[in-house]
Structure formats: structure tokens, C-alpha cells
């Protein structure tokens, strides 16, 4: 698979590169665009402040420009937290998208969004302050309305970005379970 993997609000940190390497070692081609142009952050608050400075439109523009050269190949869009929301937005707007892998995050869904049975897999902590139960229920129903085929995996007791070993949220058991399921999902996709 061709995978466009977007970083979280922490920026393009070593954990994102390690995830890309893990995907590559499983036989996938992976791109990790740096939407923050080299900036990384130690806290969610710092990252969100920088994200607010850039603005949502500019962030999406950077993501679209990064994905455009590869979209004809049929991409799996993937991302961590903020990057998952970016991935979701791009996947729902790309008729050639092959799949959507969301780690730790989702996004609003445009009323006009429509896909043809796009495979979607979401992995989130339970509970997650950024992905509440009510939000996830509404999100699931809206994604199904778009025509997506959605799977949700919840990890009790894990922190928000539990796959990053350099963050306090890290949960080794949940991270390994996530990667095992996610790799199976990617292997099931048809280009």
C-alpha cells in the first residue's frame, strides 16, 4: 500500500518516523510530510498554539500539496491525533483513496461527504478527553452515512497518543495491539 502518514500536534517526532519504518518493514511505501516545517513540541498546548497560528486552511493546504503527487496511486491516508483529522479530511475528498487509518483522532465530517465503501479503522483510548463517547457515536453514524465501512478499536486506560513511547500517554500493550490490528487492516486493503 501507498500510505500518507500525518503527524500529530507534537510535530514530526521520532515516533512518527518509527511508525513509518514499521509500516515500510511490512512492505508498504510511506510518506511522512512535515506540516509544521521542522517544528516539534513537548506539550499538546504548545502544538495546538502553533497549529492555531498556522490556521486550519494552511495546514490542509500543506497536506494536500504533500499528497497530490501520490494520490493517483491510490493512497491510504493515516495520521496521529491532529494528523488523523487531516487524513480524514483528505481521504473523504479523494475519490482514489484506498483506506483511512486513524490513530487517536477524528474530525468533523462535511454534510456533502460521500465515499464508496471506503475502509476506515479508528484506534482511540478509552476514555479519551479529545474523543468522547458521545462524539465517537455521532462520528461513527456520520461516517457510515458517507458510505464508509468503519471499525473502531478502544483501549481502556491508555493515554491520548498512547503509541508514542516518548510521551506520558504511552501504553506499550495498547500500542502493540494497535499495530497488530492496523497492519492486518492495511494487508486487507485492495489498491
mmCIF file of N, CA and C in Angstrom, residues 9-11 13-14 39-47 166-168:
data_model
loop_
_atom_site.group_PDB
_atom_site.id
_atom_site.type_symbol
_atom_site.label_atom_id
_atom_site.label_comp_id
_atom_site.label_asym_id
_atom_site.label_seq_id
_atom_site.Cartn_x
_atom_site.Cartn_y
_atom_site.Cartn_z
ATOM 1 N N UNK A 9 -0.151 16.943 16.663
ATOM 2 C CA UNK A 9 0.133 18.334 17.007
ATOM 3 C C UNK A 9 1.505 18.484 17.665
ATOM 4 N N UNK A 10 2.141 17.367 18.011
ATOM 5 C CA UNK A 10 3.502 17.413 18.542
ATOM 6 C C UNK A 10 4.530 17.630 17.433
ATOM 7 N N UNK A 11 4.132 17.449 16.185
ATOM 8 C CA UNK A 11 5.042 17.610 15.059
ATOM 9 C C UNK A 11 5.604 16.268 14.607
ATOM 10 N N UNK A 13 7.774 13.879 15.035
ATOM 11 C CA UNK A 13 8.657 13.370 16.095
ATOM 12 C C UNK A 13 9.215 11.995 15.733
ATOM 13 N N UNK A 14 10.198 11.515 16.485
ATOM 14 C CA UNK A 14 10.767 10.199 16.216
ATOM 15 C C UNK A 14 9.727 9.072 16.163
ATOM 16 N N UNK A 39 9.180 22.111 13.029
ATOM 17 C CA UNK A 39 8.886 22.409 14.433
ATOM 18 C C UNK A 39 8.300 21.180 15.118
ATOM 19 N N UNK A 40 8.761 20.898 16.336
ATOM 20 C CA UNK A 40 8.162 19.868 17.183
ATOM 21 C C UNK A 40 7.902 20.476 18.552
ATOM 22 N N UNK A 41 7.011 19.826 19.303
ATOM 23 C CA UNK A 41 6.583 20.394 20.579
ATOM 24 C C UNK A 41 6.555 19.330 21.660
ATOM 25 N N UNK A 42 6.740 19.761 22.885
ATOM 26 C CA UNK A 42 6.765 18.843 24.031
ATOM 27 C C UNK A 42 5.401 18.676 24.676
ATOM 28 N N UNK A 43 4.495 19.639 24.449
ATOM 29 C CA UNK A 43 3.159 19.537 25.047
ATOM 30 C C UNK A 43 2.085 19.751 23.986
ATOM 31 N N UNK A 44 0.914 19.213 24.262
ATOM 32 C CA UNK A 44 -0.242 19.403 23.378
ATOM 33 C C UNK A 44 -0.545 20.887 23.245
ATOM 34 N N UNK A 45 -0.472 21.601 24.369
ATOM 35 C CA UNK A 45 -0.808 23.025 24.367
ATOM 36 C C UNK A 45 0.100 23.826 23.431
ATOM 37 N N UNK A 46 1.410 23.543 23.477
ATOM 38 C CA UNK A 46 2.355 24.236 22.583
ATOM 39 C C UNK A 46 2.038 23.923 21.120
ATOM 40 N N UNK A 47 1.795 22.656 20.843
ATOM 41 C CA UNK A 47 1.487 22.239 19.481
ATOM 42 C C UNK A 47 0.195 22.838 18.963
ATOM 43 N N UNK A 166 7.737 8.273 23.668
ATOM 44 C CA UNK A 166 8.387 9.425 24.299
ATOM 45 C C UNK A 166 7.405 10.358 25.003
ATOM 46 N N UNK A 167 6.133 9.960 25.038
ATOM 47 C CA UNK A 167 5.123 10.805 25.685
ATOM 48 C C UNK A 167 4.564 10.121 26.935
ATOM 49 N N UNK A 168 4.067 10.906 27.890
ATOM 50 C CA UNK A 168 3.497 10.319 29.107
ATOM 51 C C UNK A 168 2.265 9.441 28.821
#
